[in-house]
């Protein structure tokens, strides 16, 4: 379910998102708040993909589960001029890489802001997000933007425990003189 005044919370979260680090100041993030019709299009597209891979029962189960998600926000990244024809992360100084990193930071800010307002989120990057029909279902031009992910949001049914970490601080922190 969506809590009362969820739209104000979402707007505040998007404001937090657009303060993400953005080295080249290109502000590449775009946010698409899906309504019932777009949600259904995405859910049916996903169910079709799942059905082809795992069969009709799995597709129907996924459709039912996805249709229960209360809030849907798709985050895209505007393609920069140097990434107009192909998205590449090969150039460590390239704008495409910088823009994708900025969008990921924006998503993290958005999720943290919603969490601080008592809302739960899940950032999903399942295959449907990258299907060639996804942009049409959501309402963006995939020749000008690409998907960073879909954020599901709403009132959490339960507060999950933090996921266990495989590595501790000693394994990831290198102290260099």
PDB file of C-alpha atoms in Angstrom:
ATOM      1  CA  UNK A   1       0.000   0.000   0.000  1.00  0.00           C
ATOM      2  CA  UNK A   2       0.970   3.596  -0.379  1.00  0.00           C
ATOM      3  CA  UNK A   3       0.913   5.712   2.786  1.00  0.00           C
ATOM      4  CA  UNK A   4      -1.006   8.987   3.013  1.00  0.00           C
ATOM      5  CA  UNK A   5       0.857  11.888   1.433  1.00  0.00           C
ATOM      6  CA  UNK A   6       3.141   9.483  -0.438  1.00  0.00           C
ATOM      7  CA  UNK A   7       3.424  11.881  -3.384  1.00  0.00           C
ATOM      8  CA  UNK A   8       4.986  14.573  -1.182  1.00  0.00           C
ATOM      9  CA  UNK A   9       7.415  11.977   0.175  1.00  0.00           C
ATOM     10  CA  UNK A  10       8.296  10.897  -3.350  1.00  0.00           C
ATOM     11  CA  UNK A  11       8.812  14.473  -4.505  1.00  0.00           C
ATOM     12  CA  UNK A  12      11.119  15.113  -1.533  1.00  0.00           C
ATOM     13  CA  UNK A  13      13.001  11.906  -2.385  1.00  0.00           C
ATOM     14  CA  UNK A  14      13.444  13.011  -5.991  1.00  0.00           C
ATOM     15  CA  UNK A  15      14.734  16.367  -4.735  1.00  0.00           C
ATOM     16  CA  UNK A  16      17.286  14.435  -2.654  1.00  0.00           C
ATOM     17  CA  UNK A  17      18.112  12.275  -5.672  1.00  0.00           C
ATOM     18  CA  UNK A  18      18.988  15.198  -7.913  1.00  0.00           C
ATOM     19  CA  UNK A  19      21.569  16.392  -5.381  1.00  0.00           C
ATOM     20  CA  UNK A  20      23.609  13.286  -6.157  1.00  0.00           C
ATOM     21  CA  UNK A  21      27.254  13.784  -7.119  1.00  0.00           C
ATOM     22  CA  UNK A  22      27.406  14.659 -10.799  1.00  0.00           C
ATOM     23  CA  UNK A  23      30.998  15.366 -11.837  1.00  0.00           C
ATOM     24  CA  UNK A  24      30.184  16.634 -15.332  1.00  0.00           C
ATOM     25  CA  UNK A  25      26.997  18.401 -14.164  1.00  0.00           C
ATOM     26  CA  UNK A  26      25.002  16.877 -16.985  1.00  0.00           C
ATOM     27  CA  UNK A  27      22.112  15.971 -14.650  1.00  0.00           C
ATOM     28  CA  UNK A  28      21.310  12.849 -16.690  1.00  0.00           C
ATOM     29  CA  UNK A  29      18.641  11.355 -14.417  1.00  0.00           C
ATOM     30  CA  UNK A  30      15.021  11.135 -15.459  1.00  0.00           C
ATOM     31  CA  UNK A  31      12.174   9.791 -13.323  1.00  0.00           C
ATOM     32  CA  UNK A  32       8.957   8.211 -14.580  1.00  0.00           C
ATOM     33  CA  UNK A  33       6.173   7.753 -12.038  1.00  0.00           C
ATOM     34  CA  UNK A  34       4.006   5.008 -13.468  1.00  0.00           C
ATOM     35  CA  UNK A  35       0.251   4.991 -13.262  1.00  0.00           C
ATOM     36  CA  UNK A  36      -2.032   1.949 -13.441  1.00  0.00           C
ATOM     37  CA  UNK A  37      -1.959   1.627 -17.239  1.00  0.00           C
ATOM     38  CA  UNK A  38       1.838   1.772 -17.517  1.00  0.00           C
ATOM     39  CA  UNK A  39       2.266  -0.557 -14.554  1.00  0.00           C
ATOM     40  CA  UNK A  40       0.041  -3.107 -16.229  1.00  0.00           C
ATOM     41  CA  UNK A  41       1.972  -2.811 -19.508  1.00  0.00           C
ATOM     42  CA  UNK A  42       5.284  -3.430 -17.726  1.00  0.00           C
ATOM     43  CA  UNK A  43       3.851  -6.294 -15.672  1.00  0.00           C
ATOM     44  CA  UNK A  44       2.408  -7.996 -18.748  1.00  0.00           C
ATOM     45  CA  UNK A  45       5.664  -7.522 -20.672  1.00  0.00           C
ATOM     46  CA  UNK A  46       7.567  -9.090 -17.786  1.00  0.00           C
ATOM     47  CA  UNK A  47       5.093 -11.970 -17.543  1.00  0.00           C
ATOM     48  CA  UNK A  48       5.552 -12.604 -21.270  1.00  0.00           C
ATOM     49  CA  UNK A  49       9.337 -12.732 -20.837  1.00  0.00           C
ATOM     50  CA  UNK A  50       9.068 -15.054 -17.828  1.00  0.00           C
ATOM     51  CA  UNK A  51       6.553 -17.287 -19.623  1.00  0.00           C
ATOM     52  CA  UNK A  52       8.940 -17.737 -22.560  1.00  0.00           C
ATOM     53  CA  UNK A  53      11.777 -18.702 -20.196  1.00  0.00           C
ATOM     54  CA  UNK A  54       9.990 -20.677 -17.472  1.00  0.00           C
ATOM     55  CA  UNK A  55       6.477 -21.474 -18.674  1.00  0.00           C
ATOM     56  CA  UNK A  56       2.944 -20.180 -18.236  1.00  0.00           C
ATOM     57  CA  UNK A  57       2.584 -20.953 -14.552  1.00  0.00           C
ATOM     58  CA  UNK A  58       5.734 -18.995 -13.670  1.00  0.00           C
ATOM     59  CA  UNK A  59       4.613 -16.090 -15.878  1.00  0.00           C
ATOM     60  CA  UNK A  60       1.176 -15.961 -14.245  1.00  0.00           C
ATOM     61  CA  UNK A  61       2.696 -16.084 -10.770  1.00  0.00           C
ATOM     62  CA  UNK A  62       5.108 -13.240 -11.620  1.00  0.00           C
ATOM     63  CA  UNK A  63       2.275 -11.158 -13.118  1.00  0.00           C
ATOM     64  CA  UNK A  64       0.196 -11.521  -9.951  1.00  0.00           C
ATOM     65  CA  UNK A  65       3.128 -10.642  -7.697  1.00  0.00           C
ATOM     66  CA  UNK A  66       4.197  -7.632  -9.721  1.00  0.00           C
ATOM     67  CA  UNK A  67       0.669  -6.240  -9.987  1.00  0.00           C
ATOM     68  CA  UNK A  68       0.646  -6.085  -6.171  1.00  0.00           C
ATOM     69  CA  UNK A  69       3.599  -3.659  -6.014  1.00  0.00           C
ATOM     70  CA  UNK A  70       2.135  -0.342  -4.854  1.00  0.00           C
ATOM     71  CA  UNK A  71       4.465   2.347  -6.237  1.00  0.00           C
ATOM     72  CA  UNK A  72       6.531   2.288  -9.420  1.00  0.00           C
ATOM     73  CA  UNK A  73       9.238   4.758 -10.385  1.00  0.00           C
ATOM     74  CA  UNK A  74      11.456   4.076 -13.388  1.00  0.00           C
ATOM     75  CA  UNK A  75      14.822   5.813 -13.403  1.00  0.00           C
ATOM     76  CA  UNK A  76      16.563   6.407 -16.701  1.00  0.00           C
ATOM     77  CA  UNK A  77      19.790   8.034 -17.798  1.00  0.00           C
ATOM     78  CA  UNK A  78      19.808  10.497 -20.673  1.00  0.00           C
ATOM     79  CA  UNK A  79      22.316   9.419 -23.293  1.00  0.00           C
ATOM     80  CA  UNK A  80      25.126  11.900 -23.666  1.00  0.00           C
ATOM     81  CA  UNK A  81      26.418  13.002 -27.055  1.00  0.00           C
ATOM     82  CA  UNK A  82      29.394  10.652 -26.737  1.00  0.00           C
ATOM     83  CA  UNK A  83      27.005   7.794 -25.970  1.00  0.00           C
ATOM     84  CA  UNK A  84      24.324   8.584 -28.538  1.00  0.00           C
ATOM     85  CA  UNK A  85      24.809   5.407 -30.527  1.00  0.00           C
ATOM     86  CA  UNK A  86      26.295   3.075 -27.948  1.00  0.00           C
ATOM     87  CA  UNK A  87      26.476   3.034 -24.183  1.00  0.00           C
ATOM     88  CA  UNK A  88      30.007   2.235 -23.158  1.00  0.00           C
ATOM     89  CA  UNK A  89      31.770   2.171 -19.856  1.00  0.00           C
ATOM     90  CA  UNK A  90      35.136   1.502 -21.485  1.00  0.00           C
ATOM     91  CA  UNK A  91      36.404   5.087 -21.273  1.00  0.00           C
ATOM     92  CA  UNK A  92      37.005   5.764 -17.549  1.00  0.00           C
ATOM     93  CA  UNK A  93      36.838   9.509 -18.219  1.00  0.00           C
ATOM     94  CA  UNK A  94      33.868   9.306 -20.592  1.00  0.00           C
ATOM     95  CA  UNK A  95      30.601  11.064 -19.981  1.00  0.00           C
ATOM     96  CA  UNK A  96      28.588   7.856 -20.363  1.00  0.00           C
ATOM     97  CA  UNK A  97      30.370   6.308 -17.384  1.00  0.00           C
ATOM     98  CA  UNK A  98      30.081   9.483 -15.308  1.00  0.00           C
ATOM     99  CA  UNK A  99      26.379   9.817 -16.079  1.00  0.00           C
ATOM    100  CA  UNK A 100      25.570   6.221 -15.147  1.00  0.00           C
ATOM    101  CA  UNK A 101      27.474   6.607 -11.867  1.00  0.00           C
ATOM    102  CA  UNK A 102      25.576   9.827 -11.138  1.00  0.00           C
ATOM    103  CA  UNK A 103      22.236   8.092 -11.773  1.00  0.00           C
ATOM    104  CA  UNK A 104      23.172   5.245  -9.430  1.00  0.00           C
ATOM    105  CA  UNK A 105      24.038   7.787  -6.734  1.00  0.00           C
ATOM    106  CA  UNK A 106      20.690   9.482  -7.375  1.00  0.00           C
ATOM    107  CA  UNK A 107      18.851   6.177  -6.892  1.00  0.00           C
ATOM    108  CA  UNK A 108      20.657   5.602  -3.600  1.00  0.00           C
ATOM    109  CA  UNK A 109      19.738   9.104  -2.391  1.00  0.00           C
ATOM    110  CA  UNK A 110      16.125   8.509  -3.437  1.00  0.00           C
ATOM    111  CA  UNK A 111      15.895   5.187  -1.601  1.00  0.00           C
ATOM    112  CA  UNK A 112      17.528   6.572   1.546  1.00  0.00           C
ATOM    113  CA  UNK A 113      15.153   9.546   1.538  1.00  0.00           C
ATOM    114  CA  UNK A 114      12.084   7.326   1.193  1.00  0.00           C
ATOM    115  CA  UNK A 115      13.415   5.046   3.944  1.00  0.00           C
ATOM    116  CA  UNK A 116      13.890   8.036   6.256  1.00  0.00           C
ATOM    117  CA  UNK A 117      10.206   8.849   5.666  1.00  0.00           C
ATOM    118  CA  UNK A 118       9.127   5.335   6.669  1.00  0.00           C
ATOM    119  CA  UNK A 119       8.724   3.900   3.185  1.00  0.00           C
ATOM    120  CA  UNK A 120      10.226   0.700   1.861  1.00  0.00           C
ATOM    121  CA  UNK A 121      11.935   0.429  -1.519  1.00  0.00           C
ATOM    122  CA  UNK A 122      13.374  -2.137  -3.857  1.00  0.00           C
ATOM    123  CA  UNK A 123      15.627  -1.241  -6.769  1.00  0.00           C
ATOM    124  CA  UNK A 124      15.074  -3.860  -9.446  1.00  0.00           C
ATOM    125  CA  UNK A 125      17.178  -4.349 -12.552  1.00  0.00           C
ATOM    126  CA  UNK A 126      15.471  -7.458 -13.888  1.00  0.00           C
ATOM    127  CA  UNK A 127      15.533  -8.287 -17.583  1.00  0.00           C
ATOM    128  CA  UNK A 128      12.284  -6.496 -18.410  1.00  0.00           C
ATOM    129  CA  UNK A 129      14.029  -3.174 -17.699  1.00  0.00           C
ATOM    130  CA  UNK A 130      16.317  -3.785 -20.662  1.00  0.00           C
ATOM    131  CA  UNK A 131      13.849  -5.317 -23.100  1.00  0.00           C
ATOM    132  CA  UNK A 132      13.561  -3.280 -26.308  1.00  0.00           C
ATOM    133  CA  UNK A 133       9.815  -2.758 -25.612  1.00  0.00           C
ATOM    134  CA  UNK A 134      10.281  -1.372 -22.087  1.00  0.00           C
ATOM    135  CA  UNK A 135      10.742   2.275 -23.128  1.00  0.00           C
ATOM    136  CA  UNK A 136       7.462   2.227 -25.047  1.00  0.00           C
ATOM    137  CA  UNK A 137       5.637   0.647 -22.103  1.00  0.00           C
ATOM    138  CA  UNK A 138       6.973   3.309 -19.732  1.00  0.00           C
ATOM    139  CA  UNK A 139       6.841   6.273 -22.104  1.00  0.00           C
ATOM    140  CA  UNK A 140      10.439   7.184 -22.900  1.00  0.00           C
ATOM    141  CA  UNK A 141      12.458   7.203 -26.111  1.00  0.00           C
ATOM    142  CA  UNK A 142      15.099   4.500 -25.797  1.00  0.00           C
ATOM    143  CA  UNK A 143      17.205   6.194 -28.445  1.00  0.00           C
ATOM    144  CA  UNK A 144      17.651   9.114 -26.032  1.00  0.00           C
ATOM    145  CA  UNK A 145      17.581   7.390 -22.613  1.00  0.00           C
ATOM    146  CA  UNK A 146      18.348   4.010 -21.111  1.00  0.00           C
ATOM    147  CA  UNK A 147      17.028   2.309 -17.995  1.00  0.00           C
ATOM    148  CA  UNK A 148      18.971   2.429 -14.739  1.00  0.00           C
ATOM    149  CA  UNK A 149      16.285   0.514 -12.867  1.00  0.00           C
ATOM    150  CA  UNK A 150      12.778   0.401 -11.518  1.00  0.00           C
ATOM    151  CA  UNK A 151      12.118   1.415  -7.926  1.00  0.00           C
ATOM    152  CA  UNK A 152       9.187  -0.181  -6.173  1.00  0.00           C
ATOM    153  CA  UNK A 153       8.069   1.773  -3.127  1.00  0.00           C
ATOM    154  CA  UNK A 154       5.362   1.794  -0.504  1.00  0.00           C
ATOM    155  CA  UNK A 155       4.520   0.972   3.080  1.00  0.00           C
ATOM    156  CA  UNK A 156       6.719  -1.938   4.135  1.00  0.00           C
ATOM    157  CA  UNK A 157       4.832  -5.043   5.216  1.00  0.00           C
ATOM    158  CA  UNK A 158       7.737  -5.814   7.540  1.00  0.00           C
ATOM    159  CA  UNK A 159      11.119  -4.343   8.295  1.00  0.00           C
ATOM    160  CA  UNK A 160      13.650  -6.800   6.950  1.00  0.00           C
ATOM    161  CA  UNK A 161      16.959  -7.422   8.610  1.00  0.00           C
ATOM    162  CA  UNK A 162      19.941  -5.877   6.908  1.00  0.00           C
ATOM    163  CA  UNK A 163      21.401  -8.353   4.434  1.00  0.00           C
ATOM    164  CA  UNK A 164      24.378 -10.305   5.648  1.00  0.00           C
ATOM    165  CA  UNK A 165      27.695  -9.179   4.283  1.00  0.00           C
ATOM    166  CA  UNK A 166      30.200 -11.598   2.817  1.00  0.00           C
ATOM    167  CA  UNK A 167      33.170  -9.467   3.712  1.00  0.00           C
ATOM    168  CA  UNK A 168      33.917  -7.391   6.767  1.00  0.00           C
ATOM    169  CA  UNK A 169      35.725  -4.099   7.039  1.00  0.00           C
ATOM    170  CA  UNK A 170      39.116  -5.790   7.292  1.00  0.00           C
ATOM    171  CA  UNK A 171      38.550  -7.479   3.948  1.00  0.00           C
ATOM    172  CA  UNK A 172      37.603  -4.322   2.039  1.00  0.00           C
ATOM    173  CA  UNK A 173      39.600  -1.497   3.645  1.00  0.00           C
ATOM    174  CA  UNK A 174      43.209  -1.073   2.539  1.00  0.00           C
ATOM    175  CA  UNK A 175      45.271   1.405   4.524  1.00  0.00           C
ATOM    176  CA  UNK A 176      47.945   2.979   2.368  1.00  0.00           C
ATOM    177  CA  UNK A 177      50.809   5.143   3.719  1.00  0.00           C
TER     178      UNK A 177
END
